[in-house]
Amino acid sequence: MSECFSLAFGVGTQNSAGQWLEVFYPQPHLHPAAGLLKVIADQLGYAGGNQALELRHSQCEALSSAIEAAGFAEAAGVVAQLASSTRPLVCTVLATDEAPTSTPEAYLKLHLLSHRLVKPHGVVLAGIFPLLPNVAWTNQGAIDITELPQRQLAARLKGETLNVHSIDKFPSMTDYVVPAGIRIADTARVRLGAYVGEGTTVMHEGFINFNAGTAGTSMVEGRISAGVFVGKGSDLGGGCSTMGTLSGGGNIVISVGEGCLIGANAGIGIPLGDRCTVEAGLYITAGIKVALLDDADNLVEIVKARDLANQADLLFRRNSQTGAIECKTNRSAIQLNEMLHAHN
């Protein structure tokens, strides 16, 4: 078999019509060995392309043995464990990284992100929303919304309470994977598909969307919107916001460099370079006018914030006397003019 982008064996939930609601992949593989893919072809009839293959419980024993004989003990162990389940099983193979076409494919890509196998923007997620059904996430697992009333009644008749934690397309990341070396105060605020780097702390009001996250060693007390990636050592203060492509950022890819600080209740609509600071309460949008100051606090030019995108060592602040937004740098006027000219 040719090279493969990703594959995984999963167990999930289907509604009464046999439609997938969600899939849990305990051990997703990125660029798996050709030998593992060959076993799947021999045992399950995989003939190429991106597919979510039905995995019958009766197939698991033979499949596990064949995978182990090929030298993939960990994958064999996963399949052997799946055999004991009464839930629907699936083997999802992504020969190439293309837009997903099924719910199992979409969930595999979200798992790749949260397992830190790919970084935000490192996998194609185009068209993912229609593939993620809006689900009732409960203490009894995922439930189709149309089937929820009957399930609630059935629970009450048995003297039980069916707790509905959320109604959403995305589940909590920690219900599927808990990456090593992190702290999350409120796990409901980190969606599956988030990339949470080692050393990251997410406090109670912190939020990380899918296809977004931190490289590591960050304190997150604000919002990391979809598509935003935060560099190592950067902190997001309480109530601050990063404008993602789903929240008005358009096609601009917002990112935060290393060693940055976004103050409490501040926000950014431009990508920040390394070691930048945004004063508390100040929201920097791409079109806002900024007074650019040099290392001696002399005015160099009035620019739009987008002209300062990805530049390092900037301090954004509001002048307490005039109310003007200023950007202080450690560069001379000549250096700044050269930088702006090169940017344009």
Coordinates of C-alpha atoms in Angstrom, one line a residue, residues 69-314:
A69 CA 1.9 -10.6 13.8
A70 CA 2.9 -7.6 11.6
G71 CA 4.8 -6.1 14.5
F72 CA 2.3 -3.4 15.8
A73 CA 1.6 -4.6 19.3
E74 CA 0.1 -1.3 20.6
A75 CA -2.4 -1.1 17.7
A76 CA -3.2 -4.8 18.2
G77 CA -4.0 -4.1 21.9
V78 CA -6.4 -1.3 21.0
V79 CA -8.3 -3.5 18.6
A80 CA -8.4 -6.4 21.1
Q81 CA -10.0 -4.0 23.7
L82 CA -12.6 -2.8 21.1
A83 CA -13.7 -6.4 20.7
S84 CA -15.2 -6.4 24.2
S85 CA -17.4 -3.4 23.5
T86 CA -21.1 -3.5 22.4
R87 CA -20.8 -0.1 20.9
P88 CA -20.4 0.7 17.2
L89 CA -16.8 0.3 16.0
V90 CA -15.0 1.9 13.1
C91 CA -11.7 1.9 11.3
T92 CA -11.1 5.3 9.7
V93 CA -8.4 5.6 7.1
L94 CA -7.3 9.0 5.7
A95 CA -5.1 8.3 2.7
T96 CA -4.7 12.0 2.1
D97 CA -5.3 15.2 4.1
E98 CA -8.4 16.4 2.3
A99 CA -11.7 18.0 3.5
P100 CA -13.5 15.3 5.7
T101 CA -16.6 13.7 4.2
S102 CA -18.0 11.9 7.2
T103 CA -18.4 12.3 11.0
P104 CA -15.7 9.6 11.8
E105 CA -13.3 11.4 9.5
A106 CA -14.0 14.8 11.1
Y107 CA -13.5 13.3 14.6
L108 CA -10.2 11.7 13.6
K109 CA -8.9 15.1 12.6
L110 CA -10.0 16.7 15.8
H111 CA -8.3 13.9 17.7
L112 CA -5.1 14.5 15.8
L113 CA -5.0 18.1 17.0
S114 CA -5.8 17.4 20.7
H115 CA -3.3 14.5 20.7
R116 CA -0.7 17.1 19.5
L117 CA 0.0 15.1 16.4
V118 CA -0.7 18.2 14.2
K119 CA -0.8 21.9 15.1
P120 CA -3.6 24.3 14.3
H121 CA -3.8 24.9 10.6
G122 CA -1.8 21.7 10.1
V123 CA -4.8 19.7 8.9
V124 CA -7.6 20.4 6.4
L125 CA -10.9 21.1 8.3
A126 CA -12.9 22.7 5.4
G127 CA -16.6 21.7 5.6
I128 CA -16.3 20.1 9.0
F129 CA -19.4 21.8 10.5
P130 CA -22.1 19.9 8.6
L131 CA -20.4 16.7 9.6
L132 CA -20.6 17.3 13.3
P133 CA -24.2 16.8 14.4
N134 CA -25.6 19.0 17.2
V135 CA -25.6 16.6 20.1
A136 CA -26.8 16.5 23.7
W137 CA -23.7 15.7 25.8
T138 CA -24.9 13.9 28.9
N139 CA -23.7 11.8 31.8
Q140 CA -24.9 8.9 29.7
G141 CA -22.9 9.9 26.7
A142 CA -23.9 11.5 23.4
I143 CA -27.6 11.5 22.6
D144 CA -29.4 12.6 19.4
I145 CA -31.4 15.7 20.3
T146 CA -34.6 14.3 18.8
E147 CA -34.2 11.2 20.9
L148 CA -33.4 13.1 24.1
P149 CA -37.0 13.4 25.5
Q150 CA -37.5 9.7 25.4
R151 CA -34.2 9.0 27.0
Q152 CA -35.0 11.5 29.8
L153 CA -38.3 9.8 30.4
A154 CA -36.7 6.4 30.4
A155 CA -34.1 7.5 33.0
R156 CA -36.8 9.0 35.3
L157 CA -38.9 5.8 35.1
K158 CA -35.8 4.0 36.5
G159 CA -35.4 6.6 39.2
E160 CA -32.4 8.2 37.5
T161 CA -31.6 11.7 36.3
L162 CA -30.2 12.3 32.9
N163 CA -27.9 15.3 33.2
V164 CA -27.4 17.3 30.0
H165 CA -24.1 19.1 30.2
S166 CA -24.3 20.9 26.9
I167 CA -26.0 21.0 23.5
D168 CA -23.2 21.5 21.0
K169 CA -21.4 20.2 17.9
F170 CA -18.1 19.9 19.8
P171 CA -17.6 17.9 23.0
S172 CA -15.1 18.7 25.8
M173 CA -11.6 17.8 24.8
T174 CA -10.9 16.0 28.1
D175 CA -13.7 13.5 27.5
Y176 CA -11.5 12.2 24.7
V177 CA -7.9 13.1 25.5
V178 CA -6.0 14.7 28.3
P179 CA -2.6 15.8 27.0
A180 CA 0.3 15.5 29.4
G181 CA 1.5 18.4 31.5
I182 CA -1.5 20.7 31.5
R183 CA -4.0 22.2 34.0
I184 CA -7.6 23.1 33.0
A185 CA -9.8 24.6 35.8
D186 CA -13.1 24.2 33.8
T187 CA -12.8 21.4 31.2
A188 CA -16.0 22.4 29.5
R189 CA -14.2 25.5 28.2
V190 CA -11.7 23.5 26.0
R191 CA -13.2 21.9 23.0
L192 CA -12.1 18.7 21.2
G193 CA -9.8 19.8 18.5
A194 CA -7.9 22.2 20.7
Y195 CA -4.1 21.9 20.8
V196 CA -3.0 22.5 24.4
G197 CA 0.8 22.6 24.7
E198 CA 2.7 21.1 27.7
G199 CA 3.0 23.6 30.5
T200 CA -0.3 25.4 29.7
T201 CA -2.7 26.4 32.5
V202 CA -6.3 27.3 31.5
M203 CA -8.1 29.1 34.3
H204 CA -11.8 29.1 34.9
E205 CA -12.7 31.9 32.4
G206 CA -10.1 30.7 29.8
F207 CA -11.4 29.2 26.6
I208 CA -9.8 27.3 23.7
N209 CA -11.7 26.6 20.6
F210 CA -11.0 23.8 18.0
N211 CA -8.1 24.3 15.6
A212 CA -6.5 26.7 18.1
G213 CA -4.3 26.5 21.2
T214 CA -1.0 27.0 22.8
A215 CA 2.6 25.9 22.0
G216 CA 3.1 25.6 25.8
T217 CA 3.9 27.3 29.1
S218 CA 1.1 29.8 28.8
M219 CA -1.4 31.1 31.3
V220 CA -4.8 31.4 29.6
E221 CA -7.4 33.5 31.4
G222 CA -9.0 34.8 28.2
R223 CA -10.4 33.5 24.9
I224 CA -8.4 31.7 22.2
S225 CA -10.7 31.7 19.2
A226 CA -10.7 29.2 16.4
G227 CA -7.6 29.3 14.3
V228 CA -5.5 31.2 16.8
F229 CA -2.2 29.7 17.9
V230 CA -0.3 31.2 20.9
G231 CA 3.5 30.9 21.2
K232 CA 5.4 29.6 24.2
G233 CA 5.6 31.8 27.3
S234 CA 2.7 34.0 26.3
D235 CA -0.1 34.9 28.7
L236 CA -3.7 35.9 28.1
G237 CA -5.1 38.0 30.9
G238 CA -8.6 37.7 32.3
G239 CA -11.4 38.4 29.9
C240 CA -9.1 39.1 26.9
S241 CA -10.0 38.1 23.4
T242 CA -8.2 36.9 20.2
M243 CA -10.2 37.5 17.1
G244 CA -10.5 34.3 15.1
T245 CA -11.7 33.7 11.5
L246 CA -15.1 32.7 12.9
S247 CA -15.6 35.9 15.0
G248 CA -15.0 38.7 12.5
G249 CA -11.4 38.3 11.7
G250 CA -12.1 37.5 8.1
N251 CA -9.2 35.7 6.3
I252 CA -6.5 37.2 8.6
V253 CA -4.9 34.4 10.5
I254 CA -4.4 35.7 14.0
S255 CA -1.5 34.4 16.1
V256 CA 0.4 35.4 19.2
G257 CA 4.2 35.1 19.2
E258 CA 6.4 33.9 22.1
G259 CA 6.7 35.8 25.3
C260 CA 3.7 38.1 24.8
L261 CA 1.2 39.5 27.2
I262 CA -2.4 40.5 26.4
G263 CA -3.8 42.4 29.3
A264 CA -7.1 41.8 31.1
N265 CA -10.1 42.7 28.9
A266 CA -7.9 43.5 26.0
G267 CA -8.0 42.0 22.5
I268 CA -6.2 41.6 19.2
G269 CA -7.4 41.5 15.6
I270 CA -3.9 41.4 14.2
P271 CA -1.2 38.7 14.6
L272 CA 1.4 39.7 17.2
G273 CA 5.1 39.0 16.9
D274 CA 7.3 37.9 19.8
R275 CA 7.5 39.8 23.1
C276 CA 4.6 42.1 22.5
T277 CA 2.3 43.6 25.1
V278 CA -1.2 44.9 24.8
E279 CA -2.4 47.2 27.6
A280 CA -5.3 46.0 29.7
G281 CA -8.7 47.0 28.2
L282 CA -7.3 47.9 24.8
Y283 CA -8.7 46.2 21.8
I284 CA -6.5 46.4 18.7
T285 CA -8.4 45.8 15.4
A286 CA -6.7 45.7 12.0
G287 CA -8.0 49.1 10.8
I288 CA -7.6 51.1 14.0
K289 CA -5.2 54.1 13.8
V290 CA -2.1 53.9 15.9
A291 CA 0.5 56.5 16.7
L292 CA 3.9 54.8 16.2
L293 CA 6.5 56.0 18.7
D294 CA 10.2 55.3 18.5
D295 CA 12.6 54.4 21.3
A296 CA 12.7 58.1 22.4
D297 CA 8.9 58.5 22.4
N298 CA 9.0 60.6 19.3
L299 CA 6.0 60.3 16.9
V300 CA 7.2 58.6 13.7
E301 CA 4.0 58.1 11.8
I302 CA 0.3 57.4 12.1
V303 CA -0.4 53.9 10.8
K304 CA -3.1 51.3 10.8
A305 CA -2.6 48.4 13.2
R306 CA -2.4 45.9 10.4
D307 CA 0.9 47.6 9.3
L308 CA 2.4 46.4 12.6
A309 CA 1.3 42.7 12.2
N310 CA 3.9 40.1 13.2
Q311 CA 6.4 42.8 14.3
A312 CA 8.3 41.9 17.5
D313 CA 8.9 44.0 20.7
L314 CA 5.8 46.3 20.5

